[in-house]
């Protein structure tokens, strides 16, 4: 399995508090992604990174910010958590190799905003 | 990005071959077709990818007709452990990895 860890794995927080989720990889892959998964919506891309300090928005970026200061770490921040951000968050990594579009996913973080 | 359509759910029995078809009528010339599998409480896992005709690996086969407007994921002799959600994705060549996951097909394998 690809070396991807996410922390924390579970978190309960209150509305209005800031939350930061961490994704750490040991594969030295260039691309990193944050997705959220909700019942009935499949996975939706929040933000992604194509290099250190290079990030871009995905489908559902409102209310989220990201940072990547090192190749191995990609942080997702909810500046002021809302109940609508209760979800399971997955980090993924990939490396551009010709026409290979394989992404490796982490174990997920279950976030509950009360 | 080309939109994909696949059945919401399917049932099968152990030992049977399962075929999941995905429709992607608006696929572009440079798009690739990719399938992922997701078990409960886990992240998705890449299964197979193809551009045309047939691709086979140790897990599945992928059949793509000449017009490429659909594709079929074939799982030989499924077992209970193949119960999962299967996602069909269309990925543009040169894509930076922005995958668009639909609802997927929930496959339930029964004993």
mmCIF file of N, CA, C and O in Angstrom, chain A residues 41-110:
data_model
loop_
_atom_site.group_PDB
_atom_site.id
_atom_site.type_symbol
_atom_site.label_atom_id
_atom_site.label_comp_id
_atom_site.label_asym_id
_atom_site.label_seq_id
_atom_site.Cartn_x
_atom_site.Cartn_y
_atom_site.Cartn_z
ATOM 1 N N UNK A 41 -23.462 11.392 -2.685
ATOM 2 C CA UNK A 41 -22.671 12.311 -3.512
ATOM 3 C C UNK A 41 -21.374 11.698 -4.012
ATOM 4 O O UNK A 41 -20.635 12.361 -4.718
ATOM 5 N N UNK A 42 -21.056 10.489 -3.667
ATOM 6 C CA UNK A 42 -19.769 9.958 -4.096
ATOM 7 C C UNK A 42 -18.642 10.800 -3.515
ATOM 8 O O UNK A 42 -18.789 11.425 -2.467
ATOM 9 N N UNK A 43 -17.509 10.840 -4.183
ATOM 10 C CA UNK A 43 -16.378 11.655 -3.742
ATOM 11 C C UNK A 43 -16.337 12.943 -4.545
ATOM 12 O O UNK A 43 -16.516 12.933 -5.769
ATOM 13 N N UNK A 44 -16.074 14.034 -3.875
ATOM 14 C CA UNK A 44 -15.980 15.327 -4.539
ATOM 15 C C UNK A 44 -14.655 15.982 -4.179
ATOM 16 O O UNK A 44 -14.270 16.050 -3.020
ATOM 17 N N UNK A 45 -13.976 16.501 -5.202
ATOM 18 C CA UNK A 45 -12.666 17.098 -5.030
ATOM 19 C C UNK A 45 -12.786 18.482 -4.392
ATOM 20 O O UNK A 45 -13.549 19.329 -4.861
ATOM 21 N N UNK A 46 -12.026 18.708 -3.323
ATOM 22 C CA UNK A 46 -12.057 19.997 -2.624
ATOM 23 C C UNK A 46 -10.945 20.913 -3.146
ATOM 24 O O UNK A 46 -11.191 22.013 -3.632
ATOM 25 N N UNK A 47 -9.722 20.465 -3.004
ATOM 26 C CA UNK A 47 -8.539 21.174 -3.490
ATOM 27 C C UNK A 47 -7.503 20.140 -3.909
ATOM 28 O O UNK A 47 -7.553 18.994 -3.468
ATOM 29 N N UNK A 48 -6.567 20.571 -4.730
ATOM 30 C CA UNK A 48 -5.467 19.696 -5.054
ATOM 31 C C UNK A 48 -4.183 20.498 -5.172
ATOM 32 O O UNK A 48 -4.213 21.737 -5.256
ATOM 33 N N UNK A 49 -3.073 19.796 -5.163
ATOM 34 C CA UNK A 49 -1.759 20.432 -5.244
ATOM 35 C C UNK A 49 -0.922 19.726 -6.289
ATOM 36 O O UNK A 49 -0.892 18.490 -6.356
ATOM 37 N N UNK A 50 -0.238 20.521 -7.120
ATOM 38 C CA UNK A 50 0.618 19.943 -8.148
ATOM 39 C C UNK A 50 2.084 20.233 -7.872
ATOM 40 O O UNK A 50 2.927 20.134 -8.766
ATOM 41 N N UNK A 51 2.388 20.622 -6.655
ATOM 42 C CA UNK A 51 3.756 20.850 -6.229
ATOM 43 C C UNK A 51 3.764 21.681 -4.956
ATOM 44 O O UNK A 51 2.722 22.208 -4.530
ATOM 45 N N UNK A 52 4.956 21.811 -4.384
ATOM 46 C CA UNK A 52 5.081 22.613 -3.166
ATOM 47 C C UNK A 52 4.626 24.040 -3.455
ATOM 48 O O UNK A 52 5.052 24.660 -4.436
ATOM 49 N N UNK A 53 3.738 24.526 -2.632
ATOM 50 C CA UNK A 53 3.151 25.867 -2.720
ATOM 51 C C UNK A 53 2.263 26.073 -3.951
ATOM 52 O O UNK A 53 1.794 27.184 -4.190
ATOM 53 N N UNK A 54 2.026 25.028 -4.733
ATOM 54 C CA UNK A 54 1.151 25.119 -5.905
ATOM 55 C C UNK A 54 -0.133 24.360 -5.641
ATOM 56 O O UNK A 54 -0.133 23.123 -5.548
ATOM 57 N N UNK A 55 -1.235 25.103 -5.518
ATOM 58 C CA UNK A 55 -2.520 24.475 -5.243
ATOM 59 C C UNK A 55 -3.602 25.073 -6.136
ATOM 60 O O UNK A 55 -3.427 26.166 -6.694
ATOM 61 N N UNK A 56 -4.712 24.367 -6.243
ATOM 62 C CA UNK A 56 -5.816 24.862 -7.049
ATOM 63 C C UNK A 56 -7.118 24.319 -6.483
ATOM 64 O O UNK A 56 -7.122 23.347 -5.709
ATOM 65 N N UNK A 57 -8.227 24.962 -6.870
ATOM 66 C CA UNK A 57 -9.526 24.590 -6.334
ATOM 67 C C UNK A 57 -10.115 23.406 -7.090
ATOM 68 O O UNK A 57 -9.869 23.224 -8.278
ATOM 69 N N UNK A 58 -10.947 22.662 -6.358
ATOM 70 C CA UNK A 58 -11.711 21.589 -6.960
ATOM 71 C C UNK A 58 -13.170 21.983 -7.072
ATOM 72 O O UNK A 58 -13.506 23.160 -7.168
ATOM 73 N N UNK A 59 -14.049 20.953 -7.049
ATOM 74 C CA UNK A 59 -15.489 21.191 -7.215
ATOM 75 C C UNK A 59 -16.130 21.930 -6.055
ATOM 76 O O UNK A 59 -17.071 22.698 -6.240
ATOM 77 N N UNK A 60 -15.690 21.639 -4.814
ATOM 78 C CA UNK A 60 -16.383 22.121 -3.627
ATOM 79 C C UNK A 60 -15.394 22.794 -2.670
ATOM 80 O O UNK A 60 -15.224 22.375 -1.531
ATOM 81 N N UNK A 61 -14.752 23.854 -3.111
ATOM 82 C CA UNK A 61 -13.677 24.476 -2.347
ATOM 83 C C UNK A 61 -14.147 25.535 -1.341
ATOM 84 O O UNK A 61 -13.376 25.917 -0.447
ATOM 85 N N UNK A 62 -15.365 26.009 -1.468
ATOM 86 C CA UNK A 62 -15.831 27.071 -0.568
ATOM 87 C C UNK A 62 -15.788 26.606 0.884
ATOM 88 O O UNK A 62 -16.298 25.555 1.230
ATOM 89 N N UNK A 63 -15.183 27.436 1.745
ATOM 90 C CA UNK A 63 -15.101 27.115 3.167
ATOM 91 C C UNK A 63 -13.855 26.340 3.552
ATOM 92 O O UNK A 63 -13.650 26.027 4.725
ATOM 93 N N UNK A 64 -13.027 26.022 2.552
ATOM 94 C CA UNK A 64 -11.802 25.257 2.780
ATOM 95 C C UNK A 64 -10.585 26.000 2.224
ATOM 96 O O UNK A 64 -10.685 26.673 1.205
ATOM 97 N N UNK A 65 -9.467 25.837 2.902
ATOM 98 C CA UNK A 65 -8.193 26.304 2.367
ATOM 99 C C UNK A 65 -7.170 25.191 2.554
ATOM 100 O O UNK A 65 -7.370 24.280 3.361
ATOM 101 N N UNK A 66 -6.106 25.264 1.756
ATOM 102 C CA UNK A 66 -5.075 24.228 1.826
ATOM 103 C C UNK A 66 -3.700 24.881 1.826
ATOM 104 O O UNK A 66 -3.539 26.033 1.438
ATOM 105 N N UNK A 67 -2.734 24.100 2.258
ATOM 106 C CA UNK A 67 -1.351 24.558 2.176
ATOM 107 C C UNK A 67 -0.438 23.356 1.987
ATOM 108 O O UNK A 67 -0.711 22.264 2.499
ATOM 109 N N UNK A 68 0.614 23.594 1.238
ATOM 110 C CA UNK A 68 1.606 22.539 1.015
ATOM 111 C C UNK A 68 2.990 23.192 1.027
ATOM 112 O O UNK A 68 3.446 23.721 0.031
ATOM 113 N N UNK A 69 3.625 23.141 2.161
ATOM 114 C CA UNK A 69 4.947 23.752 2.329
ATOM 115 C C UNK A 69 6.059 22.738 2.122
ATOM 116 O O UNK A 69 7.225 23.117 1.954
ATOM 117 N N UNK A 70 5.703 21.457 2.155
ATOM 118 C CA UNK A 70 6.677 20.391 1.909
ATOM 119 C C UNK A 70 6.037 19.358 0.994
ATOM 120 O O UNK A 70 4.810 19.191 0.996
ATOM 121 N N UNK A 71 6.842 18.659 0.233
ATOM 122 C CA UNK A 71 6.316 17.650 -0.678
ATOM 123 C C UNK A 71 5.431 16.650 0.044
ATOM 124 O O UNK A 71 4.400 16.228 -0.472
ATOM 125 N N UNK A 72 5.825 16.261 1.238
ATOM 126 C CA UNK A 72 5.145 15.162 1.913
ATOM 127 C C UNK A 72 3.881 15.542 2.668
ATOM 128 O O UNK A 72 3.128 14.656 3.077
ATOM 129 N N UNK A 73 3.618 16.814 2.876
ATOM 130 C CA UNK A 73 2.472 17.205 3.696
ATOM 131 C C UNK A 73 1.506 18.113 2.948
ATOM 132 O O UNK A 73 1.913 19.083 2.288
ATOM 133 N N UNK A 74 0.208 17.807 3.099
ATOM 134 C CA UNK A 74 -0.848 18.612 2.467
ATOM 135 C C UNK A 74 -1.900 18.826 3.539
ATOM 136 O O UNK A 74 -2.505 17.861 4.024
ATOM 137 N N UNK A 75 -2.112 20.073 3.927
ATOM 138 C CA UNK A 75 -3.017 20.389 5.020
ATOM 139 C C UNK A 75 -4.320 20.959 4.478
ATOM 140 O O UNK A 75 -4.312 21.790 3.566
ATOM 141 N N UNK A 76 -5.416 20.513 5.062
ATOM 142 C CA UNK A 76 -6.739 21.040 4.732
ATOM 143 C C UNK A 76 -7.277 21.751 5.968
ATOM 144 O O UNK A 76 -7.346 21.150 7.038
ATOM 145 N N UNK A 77 -7.659 23.021 5.801
ATOM 146 C CA UNK A 77 -8.156 23.807 6.925
ATOM 147 C C UNK A 77 -9.580 24.266 6.695
ATOM 148 O O UNK A 77 -9.901 24.777 5.618
ATOM 149 N N UNK A 78 -10.393 24.046 7.698
ATOM 150 C CA UNK A 78 -11.731 24.607 7.736
ATOM 151 C C UNK A 78 -11.629 25.792 8.684
ATOM 152 O O UNK A 78 -11.440 25.616 9.890
ATOM 153 N N UNK A 79 -11.705 26.986 8.151
ATOM 154 C CA UNK A 79 -11.455 28.182 8.963
ATOM 155 C C UNK A 79 -12.486 28.334 10.068
ATOM 156 O O UNK A 79 -12.164 28.723 11.183
ATOM 157 N N UNK A 80 -13.724 28.012 9.758
ATOM 158 C CA UNK A 80 -14.820 28.106 10.722
ATOM 159 C C UNK A 80 -15.802 26.993 10.379
ATOM 160 O O UNK A 80 -16.638 27.158 9.496
ATOM 161 N N UNK A 81 -15.665 25.891 11.060
ATOM 162 C CA UNK A 81 -16.407 24.690 10.676
ATOM 163 C C UNK A 81 -17.924 24.897 10.773
ATOM 164 O O UNK A 81 -18.432 25.564 11.696
ATOM 165 N N UNK A 82 -18.636 24.312 9.823
ATOM 166 C CA UNK A 82 -20.096 24.334 9.827
ATOM 167 C C UNK A 82 -20.614 22.895 9.781
ATOM 168 O O UNK A 82 -19.886 21.971 9.371
ATOM 169 N N UNK A 83 -21.862 22.720 10.156
ATOM 170 C CA UNK A 83 -22.428 21.363 10.182
ATOM 171 C C UNK A 83 -22.434 20.729 8.805
ATOM 172 O O UNK A 83 -22.361 19.497 8.675
ATOM 173 N N UNK A 84 -22.506 21.551 7.752
ATOM 174 C CA UNK A 84 -22.512 21.013 6.384
ATOM 175 C C UNK A 84 -21.146 20.429 5.994
ATOM 176 O O UNK A 84 -21.044 19.766 4.954
ATOM 177 N N UNK A 85 -20.144 20.670 6.805
ATOM 178 C CA UNK A 85 -18.822 20.110 6.535
ATOM 179 C C UNK A 85 -18.584 18.799 7.279
ATOM 180 O O UNK A 85 -17.493 18.221 7.203
ATOM 181 N N UNK A 86 -19.600 18.317 7.952
ATOM 182 C CA UNK A 86 -19.550 16.965 8.514
ATOM 183 C C UNK A 86 -19.449 15.992 7.353
ATOM 184 O O UNK A 86 -20.294 16.002 6.457
ATOM 185 N N UNK A 87 -18.404 15.193 7.340
ATOM 186 C CA UNK A 87 -18.156 14.342 6.195
ATOM 187 C C UNK A 87 -16.974 13.425 6.488
ATOM 188 O O UNK A 87 -16.350 13.510 7.545
ATOM 189 N N UNK A 88 -16.697 12.560 5.529
ATOM 190 C CA UNK A 88 -15.455 11.784 5.565
ATOM 191 C C UNK A 88 -14.517 12.406 4.541
ATOM 192 O O UNK A 88 -14.891 12.599 3.382
ATOM 193 N N UNK A 89 -13.320 12.711 4.977
ATOM 194 C CA UNK A 89 -12.345 13.380 4.132
ATOM 195 C C UNK A 89 -11.226 12.408 3.752
ATOM 196 O O UNK A 89 -10.629 11.763 4.618
ATOM 197 N N UNK A 90 -10.982 12.322 2.458
ATOM 198 C CA UNK A 90 -9.923 11.452 1.955
ATOM 199 C C UNK A 90 -8.840 12.277 1.282
ATOM 200 O O UNK A 90 -9.116 13.196 0.515
ATOM 201 N N UNK A 91 -7.628 11.914 1.576
ATOM 202 C CA UNK A 91 -6.474 12.468 0.884
ATOM 203 C C UNK A 91 -6.023 11.449 -0.152
ATOM 204 O O UNK A 91 -6.172 10.230 0.047
ATOM 205 N N UNK A 92 -5.496 11.927 -1.266
ATOM 206 C CA UNK A 92 -4.977 11.025 -2.283
ATOM 207 C C UNK A 92 -3.695 11.613 -2.864
ATOM 208 O O UNK A 92 -3.460 12.819 -2.792
ATOM 209 N N UNK A 93 -2.878 10.736 -3.433
ATOM 210 C CA UNK A 93 -1.643 11.164 -4.081
ATOM 211 C C UNK A 93 -1.539 10.503 -5.438
ATOM 212 O O UNK A 93 -2.140 9.457 -5.685
ATOM 213 N N UNK A 94 -0.780 11.120 -6.325
ATOM 214 C CA UNK A 94 -0.505 10.473 -7.604
ATOM 215 C C UNK A 94 0.779 11.056 -8.180
ATOM 216 O O UNK A 94 1.254 12.113 -7.773
ATOM 217 N N UNK A 95 1.328 10.302 -9.128
ATOM 218 C CA UNK A 95 2.523 10.747 -9.821
ATOM 219 C C UNK A 95 2.262 10.644 -11.306
ATOM 220 O O UNK A 95 1.753 9.623 -11.766
ATOM 221 N N UNK A 96 2.561 11.670 -12.032
ATOM 222 C CA UNK A 96 2.302 11.664 -13.463
ATOM 223 C C UNK A 96 3.263 10.717 -14.148
ATOM 224 O O UNK A 96 4.464 10.900 -14.105
ATOM 225 N N UNK A 97 2.705 9.664 -14.759
ATOM 226 C CA UNK A 97 3.532 8.715 -15.495
ATOM 227 C C UNK A 97 2.826 8.417 -16.802
ATOM 228 O O UNK A 97 1.972 7.544 -16.889
ATOM 229 N N UNK A 98 3.152 9.140 -17.836
ATOM 230 C CA UNK A 98 2.526 8.902 -19.122
ATOM 231 C C UNK A 98 1.022 9.026 -19.010
ATOM 232 O O UNK A 98 0.497 10.038 -18.571
ATOM 233 N N UNK A 99 0.297 7.970 -19.355
ATOM 234 C CA UNK A 99 -1.161 8.010 -19.311
ATOM 235 C C UNK A 99 -1.708 7.272 -18.100
ATOM 236 O O UNK A 99 -2.841 6.825 -18.106
ATOM 237 N N UNK A 100 -0.914 7.115 -17.072
ATOM 238 C CA UNK A 100 -1.409 6.466 -15.871
ATOM 239 C C UNK A 100 -2.112 7.481 -14.999
ATOM 240 O O UNK A 100 -1.548 8.520 -14.660
ATOM 241 N N UNK A 101 -3.359 7.200 -14.630
ATOM 242 C CA UNK A 101 -4.122 8.130 -13.801
ATOM 243 C C UNK A 101 -4.485 7.484 -12.479
ATOM 244 O O UNK A 101 -5.555 7.714 -11.938
ATOM 245 N N UNK A 102 -3.573 6.702 -11.964
ATOM 246 C CA UNK A 102 -3.847 6.014 -10.716
ATOM 247 C C UNK A 102 -3.589 6.923 -9.535
ATOM 248 O O UNK A 102 -2.516 7.517 -9.406
ATOM 249 N N UNK A 103 -4.598 7.059 -8.696
ATOM 250 C CA UNK A 103 -4.454 7.788 -7.445
ATOM 251 C C UNK A 103 -4.496 6.804 -6.290
ATOM 252 O O UNK A 103 -5.235 5.824 -6.330
ATOM 253 N N UNK A 104 -3.708 7.092 -5.268
ATOM 254 C CA UNK A 104 -3.662 6.267 -4.066
ATOM 255 C C UNK A 104 -4.320 7.052 -2.939
ATOM 256 O O UNK A 104 -3.938 8.197 -2.685
ATOM 257 N N UNK A 105 -5.255 6.409 -2.293
ATOM 258 C CA UNK A 105 -6.036 7.102 -1.275
ATOM 259 C C UNK A 105 -5.603 6.715 0.135
ATOM 260 O O UNK A 105 -5.215 5.568 0.388
ATOM 261 N N UNK A 106 -5.716 7.690 1.030
ATOM 262 C CA UNK A 106 -5.453 7.438 2.437
ATOM 263 C C UNK A 106 -6.657 6.790 3.104
ATOM 264 O O UNK A 106 -7.681 6.550 2.476
ATOM 265 N N UNK A 107 -6.542 6.527 4.416
ATOM 266 C CA UNK A 107 -7.602 5.811 5.143
ATOM 267 C C UNK A 107 -8.824 6.655 5.469
ATOM 268 O O UNK A 107 -9.860 6.125 5.840
ATOM 269 N N UNK A 108 -8.708 7.972 5.330
ATOM 270 C CA UNK A 108 -9.859 8.829 5.599
ATOM 271 C C UNK A 108 -9.876 9.413 7.002
ATOM 272 O O UNK A 108 -9.306 8.843 7.937
ATOM 273 N N UNK A 109 -10.519 10.575 7.118
ATOM 274 C CA UNK A 109 -10.761 11.231 8.411
ATOM 275 C C UNK A 109 -12.256 11.491 8.526
ATOM 276 O O UNK A 109 -12.836 12.130 7.648
ATOM 277 N N UNK A 110 -12.844 10.979 9.584
ATOM 278 C CA UNK A 110 -14.269 11.217 9.802
ATOM 279 C C UNK A 110 -14.423 12.437 10.690
ATOM 280 O O UNK A 110 -14.007 12.430 11.838
#
